[in-house]
Coordinates of C-alpha atoms and ligand atoms in Angstrom, one line a residue:
M8 CA 0.0 -0.1 0.0
T9 CA 1.1 3.5 -0.7
P10 CA 0.2 6.5 1.4
L11 CA -2.2 9.1 -0.1
Y12 CA 0.2 11.7 1.1
E13 CA 3.7 11.6 2.9
G14 CA 4.9 14.8 4.6
K15 CA 8.1 15.4 6.6
A16 CA 6.6 13.9 10.0
K17 CA 3.4 12.2 9.0
R18 CA 1.8 10.0 6.5
L19 CA -1.8 9.9 5.5
W20 CA -3.7 6.6 4.5
A21 CA -7.1 5.9 3.0
T22 CA -9.6 3.9 5.1
S23 CA -12.7 2.2 4.4
D24 CA -14.7 5.4 5.0
P25 CA -14.0 7.9 2.1
N26 CA -14.3 10.8 4.5
V27 CA -11.9 9.5 7.0
L28 CA -8.2 9.1 6.8
R29 CA -5.4 7.3 8.9
M30 CA -2.8 9.8 10.0
E31 CA 0.4 8.1 11.0
F32 CA 3.1 10.0 13.0
K33 CA 6.6 9.2 11.8
N34 CA 10.0 9.2 13.9
D35 CA 11.6 11.5 11.3
A36 CA 12.5 15.1 12.3
T37 CA 13.4 17.9 10.1
A38 CA 14.3 21.5 10.6
F39 CA 15.1 24.5 8.4
N40 CA 12.7 23.4 5.8
G41 CA 14.1 20.0 5.6
E42 CA 17.8 21.0 5.4
K43 CA 18.4 19.1 8.7
K44 CA 17.2 15.7 9.3
A45 CA 17.2 13.1 11.9
S46 CA 15.1 10.2 13.2
F47 CA 14.2 9.8 16.9
E48 CA 13.0 6.5 18.3
D49 CA 9.7 7.1 19.8
K50 CA 8.9 10.6 18.4
G51 CA 5.9 9.3 16.6
R52 CA 4.4 7.9 19.7
L53 CA 5.2 10.8 21.8
N54 CA 3.6 13.4 19.3
N55 CA 0.7 11.3 18.7
A56 CA 0.0 10.9 22.4
I57 CA 0.4 14.7 23.0
S58 CA -1.5 15.7 20.0
T59 CA -4.4 13.2 20.8
L60 CA -4.7 14.7 24.3
I61 CA -4.5 18.3 23.1
Y62 CA -7.1 17.6 20.3
G63 CA -9.6 16.0 22.8
M64 CA -9.1 19.0 25.0
L65 CA -9.8 21.4 22.3
E66 CA -12.8 19.6 21.1
K67 CA -14.2 19.9 24.7
E68 CA -13.5 23.5 24.6
G69 CA -15.8 23.9 21.5
V70 CA -12.9 24.1 18.7
P71 CA -14.0 22.1 15.7
T72 CA -11.1 19.8 14.6
H73 CA -10.2 16.9 12.2
F74 CA -9.7 14.5 15.0
V75 CA -11.9 11.3 15.3
R76 CA -10.1 8.8 17.4
Q77 CA -6.8 7.3 18.3
I78 CA -6.0 3.9 16.7
D79 CA -2.8 2.9 18.3
E80 CA 0.4 4.5 19.5
T81 CA 1.3 6.0 16.1
N82 CA -1.9 6.3 14.3
V83 CA -5.1 8.3 14.7
E84 CA -8.2 8.6 12.4
V85 CA -9.1 12.2 11.2
R86 CA -11.7 13.5 9.0
K87 CA -10.7 14.0 5.5
V88 CA -10.0 17.7 4.9
E89 CA -8.5 19.8 2.0
I90 CA -5.7 21.5 3.9
L91 CA -5.6 25.2 3.2
M92 CA -2.4 26.5 1.7
V93 CA -2.2 29.1 4.4
E94 CA -0.4 28.3 7.7
V95 CA -1.1 30.4 10.8
I96 CA 1.4 31.2 13.4
V97 CA 0.5 32.8 16.6
R98 CA 3.2 34.4 18.7
N99 CA 3.1 35.4 22.4
L100 CA 6.9 35.9 22.8
A101 CA 9.6 36.9 20.4
A102 CA 11.5 33.8 19.1
G103 CA 12.7 32.1 16.1
S104 CA 12.1 33.8 12.8
F105 CA 10.6 36.7 14.4
C106 CA 14.0 37.5 16.2
K107 CA 15.8 36.8 12.9
R108 CA 13.5 39.1 11.1
T109 CA 13.5 42.0 13.5
G110 CA 16.7 41.8 15.5
V111 CA 14.6 41.8 18.7
E112 CA 16.1 39.6 21.5
E113 CA 14.5 36.2 22.3
G114 CA 11.7 36.3 25.0
R115 CA 10.5 39.6 24.7
E116 CA 6.6 39.5 25.6
F117 CA 4.2 41.0 23.1
S118 CA 1.5 43.1 24.5
R119 CA -0.9 41.3 22.3
P120 CA -0.4 38.0 20.3
I121 CA 0.9 38.4 16.8
V122 CA -1.1 36.4 14.2
E123 CA 1.1 35.6 11.0
F124 CA 0.4 33.8 7.8
S125 CA 2.6 31.9 5.6
I126 CA 2.2 30.0 2.5
K127 CA 2.4 26.2 3.0
S128 CA 5.2 25.3 0.4
D129 CA 8.4 23.4 1.0
E130 CA 9.7 24.7 -2.2
L131 CA 9.4 28.2 -1.2
G132 CA 10.3 27.7 2.4
D133 CA 6.9 28.7 3.9
P134 CA 7.2 32.4 3.1
L135 CA 5.5 34.9 5.3
V136 CA 2.8 36.7 3.6
N137 CA 0.0 39.4 4.4
D138 CA -3.5 39.6 3.7
D139 CA -3.0 41.3 0.2
Y140 CA -0.7 38.5 -0.9
I141 CA -3.2 36.0 0.3
R142 CA -6.1 37.9 -1.7
E143 CA -4.0 38.1 -5.0
L144 CA -2.8 34.6 -4.7
D145 CA -6.3 33.4 -4.1
L146 CA -5.1 31.4 -1.1
A147 CA -8.2 32.2 1.0
S148 CA -11.1 34.7 1.0
E149 CA -11.2 37.6 3.3
A150 CA -13.9 35.9 5.2
D151 CA -11.9 32.7 5.7
L152 CA -9.0 34.8 6.8
A153 CA -10.9 36.6 9.2
F154 CA -12.2 33.2 10.5
L155 CA -8.7 31.7 10.7
R156 CA -7.4 34.7 12.7
E157 CA -10.2 34.5 15.2
A158 CA -9.8 30.6 15.5
A159 CA -6.1 30.7 16.0
L160 CA -6.6 33.4 18.7
K161 CA -9.3 31.3 20.5
V162 CA -6.9 28.3 20.4
N163 CA -4.0 30.5 21.6
E164 CA -6.1 31.4 24.6
I165 CA -7.1 27.9 25.4
L166 CA -3.5 26.7 24.8
I167 CA -1.8 29.3 27.1
R168 CA -4.2 28.4 29.9
F169 CA -3.8 24.7 29.3
F170 CA 0.1 24.7 28.9
G171 CA 0.3 27.0 32.0
E172 CA -1.4 24.1 34.0
C173 CA 1.6 21.9 32.6
G174 CA 4.1 24.4 34.0
L175 CA 4.9 25.5 30.4
K176 CA 4.9 28.9 28.7
L177 CA 3.5 28.9 25.2
V178 CA 5.8 30.9 23.2
D179 CA 4.5 30.5 19.8
F180 CA 3.0 27.8 17.5
K181 CA 1.8 26.9 14.0
L182 CA -1.6 25.8 13.1
E183 CA -3.1 24.4 9.9
F184 CA -6.7 24.3 8.9
G185 CA -8.7 22.4 6.3
R186 CA -12.0 22.2 4.6
L187 CA -14.0 19.1 5.4
A188 CA -14.4 16.8 2.4
E189 CA -18.1 16.1 3.4
D190 CA -18.8 19.9 3.9
P191 CA -16.3 22.1 2.3
S192 CA -18.1 25.1 3.9
Q193 CA -16.8 24.0 7.4
I194 CA -13.0 24.8 8.2
V195 CA -11.7 22.7 11.0
L196 CA -8.3 22.6 12.7
A197 CA -6.2 20.0 11.2
D198 CA -2.6 18.6 11.4
E199 CA -1.0 17.9 14.9
I200 CA -0.4 20.0 17.9
S201 CA 3.0 18.8 19.5
P202 CA 6.3 20.1 20.6
D203 CA 7.3 19.9 16.7
G204 CA 5.2 22.9 16.0
C205 CA 5.0 24.8 19.3
R206 CA 7.7 26.5 21.4
L207 CA 7.2 25.6 25.0
W208 CA 9.4 26.8 27.7
D209 CA 9.5 25.4 31.3
L210 CA 7.7 28.1 33.4
K211 CA 10.4 27.9 36.4
T212 CA 13.6 27.3 34.6
G213 CA 13.0 28.6 31.1
E214 CA 14.4 25.5 29.7
K215 CA 13.2 24.8 26.1
M216 CA 10.8 21.6 25.9
D217 CA 10.2 21.7 22.1
K218 CA 11.9 21.2 18.7
D219 CA 14.3 23.9 19.3
R220 CA 16.3 21.4 21.2
F221 CA 16.8 19.6 17.7
R222 CA 17.3 22.7 15.8
R223 CA 19.9 24.0 18.2
D224 CA 21.5 20.7 19.1
L225 CA 20.6 21.2 22.8
G226 CA 20.3 17.5 23.4
N227 CA 17.7 15.4 25.3
V228 CA 15.2 16.0 22.5
M229 CA 12.9 13.0 23.3
E230 CA 13.6 13.4 26.9
A231 CA 11.7 16.9 26.7
Y232 CA 8.8 15.6 24.6
A233 CA 8.5 12.9 27.1
E234 CA 8.3 15.3 29.8
V235 CA 5.8 17.4 28.0
L236 CA 3.6 14.4 27.5
D237 CA 3.8 13.6 31.2
R238 CA 2.7 17.0 32.0
V239 CA 0.0 17.0 29.4
K240 CA -1.4 13.6 30.9
K241 CA -1.5 14.9 34.4
A242 CA -3.3 18.2 33.2
T243 CA -5.9 16.3 31.1
G244 CA -6.3 13.6 34.0
A245 CA -5.4 11.0 31.4
Ligands
LIG11 O1 10.4 29.6 12.7 P1 9.3 30.4 13.3 O2 9.7 31.2 14.5 O3 8.6 31.2 12.3 O4 8.3 29.5 14.0 C1 7.1 29.8 14.7 C2 6.5 28.5 15.4 O5 5.7 27.8 14.2 C3 7.4 27.7 16.0 O6 6.7 27.1 17.2 C4 7.6 26.5 15.0 O7 7.9 25.3 15.6 C5 6.3 26.5 14.2 N1 6.4 26.2 12.9 C6 6.1 25.0 12.4 N2 6.2 24.7 11.1 C7 6.6 25.7 10.2 C8 7.1 26.8 10.6 C9 6.9 27.1 11.9 O8 5.7 24.1 13.0 N3 6.8 25.4 8.8

């Protein structure tokens, strides 16, 4: 069998239901748009476990998502969506490409969250774009963009509170959304929410507990992910 889609960290497989796919979490890790590659034993399991608990929590909070159920350690069932080619990044503190772009020191707190859009394109390196680019490139309608911004800010509020309960500061994160195959008028949260796509700092020590450990060769990458899972489990009562 060949997957319907293979990305850098996941594969999508067909199921007997045309509106449901199986999403498999791989152990592969990439950074800097695929320039840096590695594989970590257990990464797929850890990210699946973390993402599954967070999606369950978000659904309870009233956020519509693609999530259906966990199948096993590295697989979940998700509703089939057409992924929007716009990625949404929310930033609460300065880090990563924001610092590179602006020269601001890492860790500066913003007065309000920053919402950013980029084009989902490995070829182009996910370039940052504004509303006018998105309109002219026909990537999303103005109404869709307003919806994405509002949904991302709502998810941010929920995640800040949730990760706070885990003793973690939510620095920034990336979200992807998709149109449901069975009803394209509905846009839902898709992809994963894990330390691969969120920056999380320990509230007490400031220690990085996310993919920056891999990006910056800080070591103990999977130990940090396992610690995040432990705390997420406790916070969700799992
Ligand atoms: O690199 P940058 O600072 O723009 O990343 C912001 C946030 O979005 C980080 O949490 C990063 O992990 C996430 N991100 C991602 N996938 C991308 C780009 C950014 O998960 N393609």
